[in-house]
Coordinates of C-alpha atoms in Angstrom, one line a residue:
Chain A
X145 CA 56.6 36.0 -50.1
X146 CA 54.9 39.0 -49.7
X147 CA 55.1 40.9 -47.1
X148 CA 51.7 40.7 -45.9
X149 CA 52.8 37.2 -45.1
X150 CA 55.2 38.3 -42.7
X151 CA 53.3 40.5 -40.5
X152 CA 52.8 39.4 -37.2
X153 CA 48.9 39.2 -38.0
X154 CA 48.5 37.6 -41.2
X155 CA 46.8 34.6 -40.3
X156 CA 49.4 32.0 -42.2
X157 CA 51.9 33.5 -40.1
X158 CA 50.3 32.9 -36.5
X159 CA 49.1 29.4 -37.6
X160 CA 53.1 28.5 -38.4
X161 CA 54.0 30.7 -35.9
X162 CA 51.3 28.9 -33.4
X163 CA 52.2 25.2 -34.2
X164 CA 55.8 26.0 -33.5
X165 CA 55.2 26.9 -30.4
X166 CA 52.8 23.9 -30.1
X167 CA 55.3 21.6 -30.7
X168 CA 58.5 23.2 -28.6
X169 CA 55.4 23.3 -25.5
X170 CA 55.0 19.1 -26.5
X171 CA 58.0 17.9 -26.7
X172 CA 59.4 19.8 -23.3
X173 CA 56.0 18.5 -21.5
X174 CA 56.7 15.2 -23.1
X175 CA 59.8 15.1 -21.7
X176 CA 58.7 16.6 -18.5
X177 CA 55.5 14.2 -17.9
X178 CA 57.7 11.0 -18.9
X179 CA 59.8 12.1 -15.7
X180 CA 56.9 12.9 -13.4
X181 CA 54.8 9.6 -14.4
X182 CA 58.5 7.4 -13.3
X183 CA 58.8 9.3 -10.2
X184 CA 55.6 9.7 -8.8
X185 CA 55.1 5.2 -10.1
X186 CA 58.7 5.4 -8.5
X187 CA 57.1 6.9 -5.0
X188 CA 53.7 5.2 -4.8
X189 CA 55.3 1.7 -5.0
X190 CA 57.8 3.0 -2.0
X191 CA 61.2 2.9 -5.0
X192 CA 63.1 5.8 -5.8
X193 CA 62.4 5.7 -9.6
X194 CA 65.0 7.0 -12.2
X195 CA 67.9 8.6 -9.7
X196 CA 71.1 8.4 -11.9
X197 CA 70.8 10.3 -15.1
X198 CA 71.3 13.7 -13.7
X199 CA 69.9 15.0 -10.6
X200 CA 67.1 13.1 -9.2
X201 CA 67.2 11.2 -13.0
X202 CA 66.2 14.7 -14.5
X203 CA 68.1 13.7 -17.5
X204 CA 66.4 10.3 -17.8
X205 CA 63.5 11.6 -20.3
X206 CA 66.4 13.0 -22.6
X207 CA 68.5 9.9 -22.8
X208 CA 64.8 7.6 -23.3
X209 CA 64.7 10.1 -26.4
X210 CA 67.6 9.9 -27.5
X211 CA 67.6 6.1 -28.1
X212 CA 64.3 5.9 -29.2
X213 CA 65.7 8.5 -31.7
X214 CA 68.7 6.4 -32.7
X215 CA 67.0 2.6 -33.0
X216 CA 66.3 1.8 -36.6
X217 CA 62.7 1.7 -38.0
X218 CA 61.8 -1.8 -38.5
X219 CA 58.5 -2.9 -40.0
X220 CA 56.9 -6.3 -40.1
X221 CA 56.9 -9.3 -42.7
X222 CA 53.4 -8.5 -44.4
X223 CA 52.7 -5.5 -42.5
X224 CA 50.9 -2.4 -45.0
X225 CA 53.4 -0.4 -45.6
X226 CA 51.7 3.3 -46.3
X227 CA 49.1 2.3 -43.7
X228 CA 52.1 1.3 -40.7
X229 CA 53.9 4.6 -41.4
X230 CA 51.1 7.0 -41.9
X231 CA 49.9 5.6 -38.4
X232 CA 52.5 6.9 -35.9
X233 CA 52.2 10.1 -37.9
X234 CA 48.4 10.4 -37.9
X235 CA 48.3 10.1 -34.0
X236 CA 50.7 13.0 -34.0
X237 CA 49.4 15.1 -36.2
X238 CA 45.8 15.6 -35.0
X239 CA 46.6 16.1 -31.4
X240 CA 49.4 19.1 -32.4
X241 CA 45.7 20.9 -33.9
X242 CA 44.1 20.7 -31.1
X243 CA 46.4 22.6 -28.7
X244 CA 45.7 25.7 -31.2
X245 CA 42.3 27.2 -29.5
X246 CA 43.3 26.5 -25.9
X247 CA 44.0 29.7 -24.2
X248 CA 47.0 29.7 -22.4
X249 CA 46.6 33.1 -20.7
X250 CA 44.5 36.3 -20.6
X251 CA 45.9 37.0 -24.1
X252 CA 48.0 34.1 -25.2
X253 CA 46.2 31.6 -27.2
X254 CA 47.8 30.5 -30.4
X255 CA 44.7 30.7 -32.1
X256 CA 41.2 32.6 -31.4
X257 CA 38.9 30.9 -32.7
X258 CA 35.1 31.0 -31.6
X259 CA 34.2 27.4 -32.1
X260 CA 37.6 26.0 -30.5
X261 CA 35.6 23.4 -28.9
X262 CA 34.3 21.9 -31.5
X263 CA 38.1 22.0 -33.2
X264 CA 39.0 20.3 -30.4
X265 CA 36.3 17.6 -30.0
X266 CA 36.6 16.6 -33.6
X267 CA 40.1 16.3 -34.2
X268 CA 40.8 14.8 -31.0
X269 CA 38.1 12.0 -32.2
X270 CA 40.5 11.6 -35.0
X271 CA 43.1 10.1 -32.8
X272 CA 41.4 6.9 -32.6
X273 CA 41.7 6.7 -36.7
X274 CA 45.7 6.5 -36.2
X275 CA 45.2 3.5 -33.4
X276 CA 42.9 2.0 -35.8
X277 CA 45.5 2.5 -39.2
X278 CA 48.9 0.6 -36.3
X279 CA 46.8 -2.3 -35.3
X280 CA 45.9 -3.0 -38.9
X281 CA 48.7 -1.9 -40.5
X282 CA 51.2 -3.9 -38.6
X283 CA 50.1 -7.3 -39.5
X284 CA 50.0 -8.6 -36.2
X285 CA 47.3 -10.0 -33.9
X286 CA 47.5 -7.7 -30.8
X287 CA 48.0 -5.3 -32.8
X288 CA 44.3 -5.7 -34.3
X289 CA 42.7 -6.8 -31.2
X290 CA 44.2 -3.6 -29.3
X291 CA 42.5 -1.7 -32.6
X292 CA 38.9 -3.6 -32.5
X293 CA 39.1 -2.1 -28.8
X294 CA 40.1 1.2 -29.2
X295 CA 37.3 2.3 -31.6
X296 CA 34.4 0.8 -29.2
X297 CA 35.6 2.4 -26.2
X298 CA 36.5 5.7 -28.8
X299 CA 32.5 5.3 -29.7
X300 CA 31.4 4.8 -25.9
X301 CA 33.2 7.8 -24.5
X302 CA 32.8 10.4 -26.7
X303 CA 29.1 10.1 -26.2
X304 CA 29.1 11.2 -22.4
X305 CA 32.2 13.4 -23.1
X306 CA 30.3 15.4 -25.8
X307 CA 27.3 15.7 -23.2
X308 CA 29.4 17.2 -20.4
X309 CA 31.1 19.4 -22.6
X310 CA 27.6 20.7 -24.1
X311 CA 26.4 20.9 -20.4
X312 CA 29.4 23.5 -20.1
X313 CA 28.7 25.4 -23.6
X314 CA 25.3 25.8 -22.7
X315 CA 25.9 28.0 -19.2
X316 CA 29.0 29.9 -21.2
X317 CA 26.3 30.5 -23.9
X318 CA 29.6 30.1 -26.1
X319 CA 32.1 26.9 -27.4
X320 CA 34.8 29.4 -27.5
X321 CA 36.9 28.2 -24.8
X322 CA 38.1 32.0 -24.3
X323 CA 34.9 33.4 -23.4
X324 CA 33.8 30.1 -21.5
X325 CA 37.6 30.8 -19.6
X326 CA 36.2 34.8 -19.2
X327 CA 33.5 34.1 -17.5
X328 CA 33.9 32.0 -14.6
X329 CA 36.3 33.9 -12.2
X330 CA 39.2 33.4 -10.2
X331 CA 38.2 31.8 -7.2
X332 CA 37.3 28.0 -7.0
X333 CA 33.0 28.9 -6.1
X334 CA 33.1 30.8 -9.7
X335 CA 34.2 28.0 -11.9
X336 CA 32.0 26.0 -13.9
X337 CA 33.8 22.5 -12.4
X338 CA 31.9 23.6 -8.9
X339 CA 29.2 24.8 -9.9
X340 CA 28.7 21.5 -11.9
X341 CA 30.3 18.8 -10.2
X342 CA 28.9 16.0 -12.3
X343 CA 30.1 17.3 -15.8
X344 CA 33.3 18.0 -13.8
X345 CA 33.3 13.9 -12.9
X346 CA 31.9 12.8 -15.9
X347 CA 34.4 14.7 -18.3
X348 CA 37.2 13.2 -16.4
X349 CA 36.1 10.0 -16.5
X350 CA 35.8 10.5 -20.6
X351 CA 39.0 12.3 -20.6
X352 CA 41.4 9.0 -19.1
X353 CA 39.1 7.3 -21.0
X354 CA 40.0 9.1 -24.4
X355 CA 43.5 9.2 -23.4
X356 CA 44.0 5.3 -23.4
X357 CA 45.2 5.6 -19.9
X358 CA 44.9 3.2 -16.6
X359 CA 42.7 2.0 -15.7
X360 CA 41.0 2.3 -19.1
X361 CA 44.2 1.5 -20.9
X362 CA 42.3 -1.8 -23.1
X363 CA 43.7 -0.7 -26.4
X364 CA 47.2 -0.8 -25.1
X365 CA 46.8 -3.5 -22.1
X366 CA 50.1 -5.1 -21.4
X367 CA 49.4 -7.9 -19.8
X368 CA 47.1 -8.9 -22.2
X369 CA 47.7 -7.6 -25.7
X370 CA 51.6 -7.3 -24.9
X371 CA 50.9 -3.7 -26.1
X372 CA 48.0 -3.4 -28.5
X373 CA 48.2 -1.7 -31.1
X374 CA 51.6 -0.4 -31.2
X375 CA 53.2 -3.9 -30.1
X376 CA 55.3 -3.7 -33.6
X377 CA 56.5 -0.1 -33.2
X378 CA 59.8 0.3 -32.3
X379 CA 61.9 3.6 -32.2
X380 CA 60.8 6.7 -33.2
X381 CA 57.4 5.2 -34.6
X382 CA 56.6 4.1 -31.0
X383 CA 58.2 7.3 -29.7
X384 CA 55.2 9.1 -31.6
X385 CA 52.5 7.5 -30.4
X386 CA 54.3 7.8 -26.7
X387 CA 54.6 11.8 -27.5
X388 CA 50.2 11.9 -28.7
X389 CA 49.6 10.2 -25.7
X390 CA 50.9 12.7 -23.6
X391 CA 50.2 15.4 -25.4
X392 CA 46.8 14.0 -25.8
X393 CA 46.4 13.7 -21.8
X394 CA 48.3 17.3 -21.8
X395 CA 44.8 18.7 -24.2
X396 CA 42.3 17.2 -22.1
X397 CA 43.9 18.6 -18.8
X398 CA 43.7 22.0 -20.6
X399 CA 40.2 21.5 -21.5
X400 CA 39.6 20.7 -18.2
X401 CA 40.8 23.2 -17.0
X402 CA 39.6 25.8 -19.4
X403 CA 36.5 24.8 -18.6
X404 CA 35.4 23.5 -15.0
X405 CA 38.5 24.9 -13.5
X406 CA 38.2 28.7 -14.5
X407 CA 41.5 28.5 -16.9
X408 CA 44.1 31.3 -16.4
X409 CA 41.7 32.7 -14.0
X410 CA 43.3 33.0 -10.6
X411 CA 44.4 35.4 -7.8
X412 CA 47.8 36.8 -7.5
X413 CA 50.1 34.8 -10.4
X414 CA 49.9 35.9 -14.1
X415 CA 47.4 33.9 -16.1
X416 CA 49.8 31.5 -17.8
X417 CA 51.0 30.1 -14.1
X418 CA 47.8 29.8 -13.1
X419 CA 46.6 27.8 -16.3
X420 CA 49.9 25.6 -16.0
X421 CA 49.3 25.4 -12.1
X422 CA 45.6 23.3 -13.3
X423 CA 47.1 21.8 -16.4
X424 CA 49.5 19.8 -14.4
X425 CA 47.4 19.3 -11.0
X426 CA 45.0 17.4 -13.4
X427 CA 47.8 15.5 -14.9
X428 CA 49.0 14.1 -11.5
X429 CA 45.6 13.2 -10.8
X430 CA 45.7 11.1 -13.7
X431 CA 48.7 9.8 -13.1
X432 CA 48.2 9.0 -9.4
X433 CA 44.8 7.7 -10.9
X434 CA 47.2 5.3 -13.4
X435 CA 49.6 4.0 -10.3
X436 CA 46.1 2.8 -8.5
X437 CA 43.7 1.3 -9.9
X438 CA 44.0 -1.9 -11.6
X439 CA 42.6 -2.2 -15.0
X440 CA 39.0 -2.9 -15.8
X441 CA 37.4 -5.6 -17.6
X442 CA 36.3 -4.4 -21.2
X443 CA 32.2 -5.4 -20.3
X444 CA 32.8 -3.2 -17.5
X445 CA 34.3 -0.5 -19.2
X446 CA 31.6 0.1 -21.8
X447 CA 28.7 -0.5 -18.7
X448 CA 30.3 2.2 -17.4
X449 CA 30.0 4.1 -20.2
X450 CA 26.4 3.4 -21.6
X451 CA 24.4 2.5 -18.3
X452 CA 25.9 5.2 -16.1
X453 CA 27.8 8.1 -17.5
X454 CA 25.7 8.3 -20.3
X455 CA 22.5 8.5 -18.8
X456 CA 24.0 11.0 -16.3
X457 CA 25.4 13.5 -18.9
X458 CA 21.7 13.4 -20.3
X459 CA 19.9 13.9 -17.1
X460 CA 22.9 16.4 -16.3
X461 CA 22.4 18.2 -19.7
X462 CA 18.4 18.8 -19.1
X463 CA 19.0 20.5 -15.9
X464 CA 21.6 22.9 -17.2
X465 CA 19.1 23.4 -19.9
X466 CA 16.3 24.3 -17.4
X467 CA 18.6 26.3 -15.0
X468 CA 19.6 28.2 -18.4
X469 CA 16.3 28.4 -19.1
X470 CA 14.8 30.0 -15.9
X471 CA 17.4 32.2 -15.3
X472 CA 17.2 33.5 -18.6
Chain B
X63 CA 18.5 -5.8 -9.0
X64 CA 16.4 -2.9 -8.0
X65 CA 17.6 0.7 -8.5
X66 CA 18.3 1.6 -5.2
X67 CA 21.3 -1.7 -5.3
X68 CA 22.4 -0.5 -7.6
X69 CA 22.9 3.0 -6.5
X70 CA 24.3 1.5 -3.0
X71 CA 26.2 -0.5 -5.2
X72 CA 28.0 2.7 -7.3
X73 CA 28.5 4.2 -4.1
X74 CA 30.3 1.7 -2.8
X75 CA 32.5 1.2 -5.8
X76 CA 33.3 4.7 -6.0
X77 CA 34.0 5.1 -1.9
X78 CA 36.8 2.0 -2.5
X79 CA 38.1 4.6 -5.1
X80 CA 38.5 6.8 -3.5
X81 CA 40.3 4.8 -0.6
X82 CA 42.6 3.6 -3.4
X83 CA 43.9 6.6 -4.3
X84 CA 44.1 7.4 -0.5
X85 CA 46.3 4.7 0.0
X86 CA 48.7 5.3 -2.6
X87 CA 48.4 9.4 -2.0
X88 CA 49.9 7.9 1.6
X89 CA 52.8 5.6 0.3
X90 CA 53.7 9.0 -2.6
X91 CA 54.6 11.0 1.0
X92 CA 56.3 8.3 2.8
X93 CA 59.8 8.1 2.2
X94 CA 61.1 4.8 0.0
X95 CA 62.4 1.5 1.2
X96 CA 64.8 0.7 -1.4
X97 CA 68.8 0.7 -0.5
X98 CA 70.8 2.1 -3.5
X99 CA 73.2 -0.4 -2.6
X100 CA 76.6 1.2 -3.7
X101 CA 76.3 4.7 -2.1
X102 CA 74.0 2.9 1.1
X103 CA 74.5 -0.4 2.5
X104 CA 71.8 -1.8 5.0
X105 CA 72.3 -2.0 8.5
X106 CA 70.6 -5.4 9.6
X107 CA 72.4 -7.8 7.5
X108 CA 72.2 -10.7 9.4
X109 CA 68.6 -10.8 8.3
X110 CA 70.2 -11.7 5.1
X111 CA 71.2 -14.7 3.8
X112 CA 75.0 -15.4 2.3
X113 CA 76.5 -18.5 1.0
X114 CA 76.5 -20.9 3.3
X115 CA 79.5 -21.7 5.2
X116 CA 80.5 -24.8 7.7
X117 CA 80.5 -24.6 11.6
X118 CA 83.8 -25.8 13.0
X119 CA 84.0 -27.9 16.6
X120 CA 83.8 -26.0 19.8
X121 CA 87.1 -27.3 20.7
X122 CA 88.9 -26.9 17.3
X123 CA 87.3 -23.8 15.3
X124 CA 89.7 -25.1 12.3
X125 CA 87.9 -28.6 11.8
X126 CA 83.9 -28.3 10.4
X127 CA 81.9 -30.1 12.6
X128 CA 80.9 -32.3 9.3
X129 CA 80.9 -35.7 9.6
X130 CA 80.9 -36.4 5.7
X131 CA 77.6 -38.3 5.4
X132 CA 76.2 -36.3 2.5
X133 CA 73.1 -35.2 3.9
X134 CA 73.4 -32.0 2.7
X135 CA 74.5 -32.9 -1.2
X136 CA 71.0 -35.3 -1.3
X137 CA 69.1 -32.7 0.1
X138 CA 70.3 -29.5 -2.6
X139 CA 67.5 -29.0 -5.3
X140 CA 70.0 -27.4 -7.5
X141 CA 73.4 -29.8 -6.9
X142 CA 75.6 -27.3 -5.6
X143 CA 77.0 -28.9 -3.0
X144 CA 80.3 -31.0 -4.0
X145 CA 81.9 -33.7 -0.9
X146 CA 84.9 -35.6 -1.6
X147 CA 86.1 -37.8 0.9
X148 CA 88.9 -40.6 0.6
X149 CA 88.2 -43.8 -1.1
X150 CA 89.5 -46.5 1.5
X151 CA 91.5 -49.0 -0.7
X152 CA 90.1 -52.3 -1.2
X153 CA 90.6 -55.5 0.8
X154 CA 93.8 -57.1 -0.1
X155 CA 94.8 -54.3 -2.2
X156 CA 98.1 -52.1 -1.3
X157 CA 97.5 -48.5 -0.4
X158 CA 98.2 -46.3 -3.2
X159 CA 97.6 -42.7 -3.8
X160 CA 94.4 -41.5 -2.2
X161 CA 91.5 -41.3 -4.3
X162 CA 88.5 -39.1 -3.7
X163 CA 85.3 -39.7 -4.2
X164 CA 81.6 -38.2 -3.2
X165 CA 80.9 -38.8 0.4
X166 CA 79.4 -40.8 2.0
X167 CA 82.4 -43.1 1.8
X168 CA 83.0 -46.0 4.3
X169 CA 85.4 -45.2 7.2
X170 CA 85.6 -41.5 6.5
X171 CA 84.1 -39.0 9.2
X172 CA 85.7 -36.2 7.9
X173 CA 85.4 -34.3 4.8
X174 CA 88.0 -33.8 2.7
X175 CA 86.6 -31.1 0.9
X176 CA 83.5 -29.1 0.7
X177 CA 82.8 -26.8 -2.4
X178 CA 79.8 -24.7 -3.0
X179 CA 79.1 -23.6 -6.2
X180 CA 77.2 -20.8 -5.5
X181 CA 76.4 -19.6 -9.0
X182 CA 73.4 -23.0 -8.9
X183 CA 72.8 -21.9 -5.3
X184 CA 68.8 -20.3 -4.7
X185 CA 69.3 -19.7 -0.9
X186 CA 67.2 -22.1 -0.1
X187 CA 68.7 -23.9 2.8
X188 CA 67.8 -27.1 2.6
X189 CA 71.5 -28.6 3.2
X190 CA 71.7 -26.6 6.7
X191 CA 68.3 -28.1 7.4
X192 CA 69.3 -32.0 6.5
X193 CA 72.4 -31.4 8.2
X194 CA 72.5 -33.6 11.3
X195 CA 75.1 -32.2 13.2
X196 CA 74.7 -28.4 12.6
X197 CA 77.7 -28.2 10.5
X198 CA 76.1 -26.2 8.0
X199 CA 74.9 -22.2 8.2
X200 CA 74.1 -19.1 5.8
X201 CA 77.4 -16.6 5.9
X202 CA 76.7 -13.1 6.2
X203 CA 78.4 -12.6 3.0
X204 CA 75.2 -11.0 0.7
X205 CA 77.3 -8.7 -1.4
X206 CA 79.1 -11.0 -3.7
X207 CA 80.6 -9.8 -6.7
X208 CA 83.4 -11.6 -9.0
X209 CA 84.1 -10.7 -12.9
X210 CA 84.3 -14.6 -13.1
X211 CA 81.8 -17.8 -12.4
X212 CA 84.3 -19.7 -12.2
X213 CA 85.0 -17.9 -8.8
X214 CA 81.7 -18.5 -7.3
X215 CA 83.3 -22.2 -7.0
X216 CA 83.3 -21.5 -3.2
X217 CA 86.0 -23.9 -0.8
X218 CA 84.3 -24.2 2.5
X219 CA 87.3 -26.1 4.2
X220 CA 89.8 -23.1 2.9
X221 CA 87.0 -20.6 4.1
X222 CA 86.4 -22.2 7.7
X223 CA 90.4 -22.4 8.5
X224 CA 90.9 -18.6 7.4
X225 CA 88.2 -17.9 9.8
X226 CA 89.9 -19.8 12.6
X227 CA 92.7 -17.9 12.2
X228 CA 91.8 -14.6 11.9
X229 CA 89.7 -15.0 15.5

């Protein structure tokens, strides 16, 4: 190793450096999430939710781990065997990458990079391969119906989630989510999620949408599909995809907030608390989102996406484009 | 549909959103209803249902007010109910040991036992509804536990005279 290699700045170095982090952050959000999403279910439906592990079930999260850690990997009669594994892996993988450009704080991104958008939009378009690689890998019926569904409603939201996000680029003048971050201010008026309301909505929409969540949880659908495409998973290969689904809903509620809600941008706290403060008010929106609405019918879900938030990211896109173009 | 319907239409959809997440925002703040039974035991309990349990006479708190005629047996969906009375010997016959069998048996107004077995039981409370002297009624016993099923095997005779004399 030379010692180049070992300098703080050598771009190896942050990259390992920056996906350690990435995955100490995931896997203590993980664990954190799985405890807020029982608690606040727990609440809404009037029940206590996990109370004994620990106080207030704090420990719960570890203990879920722990035996998901300790079941043994079992695999289907007939199942692919490269394709089964590589899955759980795949959905990982990807979502890890993506945390790299967000920035955290004033100066505390993993990685700077000056088209961390696009970085993000791509590889988090991957994820849908991994869904695609379980429900054919495993060999099993719900598994490849959970799969067909997962790649249309992949295709139908990353068009209006691509548009909102361009709307955005196109005021910042920038797809580096630091300098989009810089230039909206501190106080709710300066951020790009007033300013434009309707990229604001529409992203959100996209974002439970790409996140597999309720009510747009098809691919997954219990009462239908059992559990889609992961319905064979058991242990830690289920425990995977459980991990990129949170840290997938953990990315988009960082986008979010990097760019309609003004990032680490706030009065008073350091940066980081404020970013954190967004992050996670986004995430209990989703999750109070999850705990309400029952889930929608797969015609309706890709309605939704071509008839109305398409068109409105479009119509939404040409008047940032004019406003951007008047004012210069 | 013109495009204004559908626009009312959106609107509408989008206002029951957002009293849907009203609702639930509401229920997040109140506080829960569940009991975490071993720490916190609720107070109205006679709004719960136990086994049931026999009625004894106004006069004689000992004797159930049953009068054996297996009303209550027909009536159980799930056959919990056991009634044994005596089997009066035939005509011409001597009088040997007493025999039980299930009630109703000829001659015998009184029970001479009454078992629940309440590990068939669904609460339902169809025996106390056939019953036609009142004889039968839920206990206010709902926290039932036994390391054995066998134990759920409950005597309603034994039960109604340890009542009587513990009043």
């Amino acid at each position: 190793m030379t010692p180049d290699l070992l300098s703080f700045d050598h771009p190896l170095t942050r990259l390992v450096v920056g996906l350690l982090c990435v995955f100490a952050f995931v896997g203590l959000n993980g664990l954190v999430l799985v405890w807020v999403e029982r608690k606040v279910a727990g609440f809404v439906q009037l029940r206590p939710g996990p109370l004994h592990v620990g106080p207030y079930g704090l420990l719960q999260p570890i203990v879920d781990a722990v035996k998901l850690i300790g079941k043994q990997l079992a695999m289907p009669e007939g199942a692919d065997r490269y394709l089964y594994w590589a899955a759980p892996l795949l959905a990982f993988a990807p979502v890890t990458v993506c945390f790299l450009p967000l920035p955290f704080g004033p100066d505390l991104a993993p990685m700077r990079l000056n088209i961390g958008l696009v970085l993000i939009l791509a590889f988090s378009g991957l994820g849908v391969l991994s869904l695609i690689l379980a429900g054919w890998g495993s060999n099993n019926k719900w598994g490849l119906l959970g799969a067909a569904r997962a790649v249309a409603q992949s295709v139908a939201y990353e068009v209006p989630l691509l548009l909102s996000v361009m709307a955005v680029a196109l005021t910042a003048g920038s797809l580096d989510l630091y300098q989009i971050t810089a230039q909206q201010g501190g106080w709710p008026w300066q951020w790009y999620g007033v300013k434009n309301p309707l990229a604001f909505f529409i992203f959100l929409v996209c974002a439970v949408a790409e996140t597999n969540r309720a009510p747009f949880d098809l691919p997954e659908a219990e009462s239908e599909l059992t559990a889609g495409f992961h319905t064979e998973y058991s242990g830690m290969g289920f425990g995977l995809f459980f991990l990129a689904e949170y840290a997938n809903m953990i990315v988009v509620s960082g986008v979010a907030a990097a760019l309609f809600l003004g990032g680490w941008q706030g009065p008073f706290l350091p940066g980081i608390m404020w970013f954190l403060v967004k992050v996670y008010a986004i995430l209990l929106l989703m999750i109070w989102m999850r705990w309400t609405f029952p889930r929608v019918r797969f015609d309706q879900l890709l309605n939704l996406s071509w008839k109305w938030l398409t068109p409105l990211a479009l119509i939404d896109l040409v008047l940032v484009v004019i406003v951007a173009g008047f004012g210069g | 549909m013109t495009v204004s319907a559908l626009f009312q239409e959106a609107y509408t959809g989008l206002k029951s959103l957002v009293i849907g997440l009203g609702i639930t925002g509401k229920a997040f703040c109140q506080p829960g209803v569940t009991v975490i039974y071993p720490k916190e035991e609720v107070d109205n309990l006679s709004t719960f249902r136990g086994h049931v349990e026999l009625i004894g006479k106004d006069e004689d708190p000992a004797v159930p007010r049953c009068v054996a005629c297996g009303a209550c047996v027909k009536a159980c969906p799930s056959n919990c109910l056991t009634i044994l009375c005596p089997v009066p010997a035939k005509e011409g016959e001597e009088a040997g040991p007493v025999v039980m069998g299930p009630a109703p048996q000829k001659g015998s107004k009184t029970p001479g036992a009454v078992i629940v077995d309440f590990s068939l039981c669904s609460l339902c409370g169809q025996c106390a509804k056939a019953c036609p002297v009142d004889s039968l009624q839920f206990s206010d016993n709902p926290y039932m536990v036994r390391l054995d099923r066998r134990e759920f095997q409950i005597d309603l005779l034994a039960r109604l005279r340890r009542q009587a004399e513990q009043d």
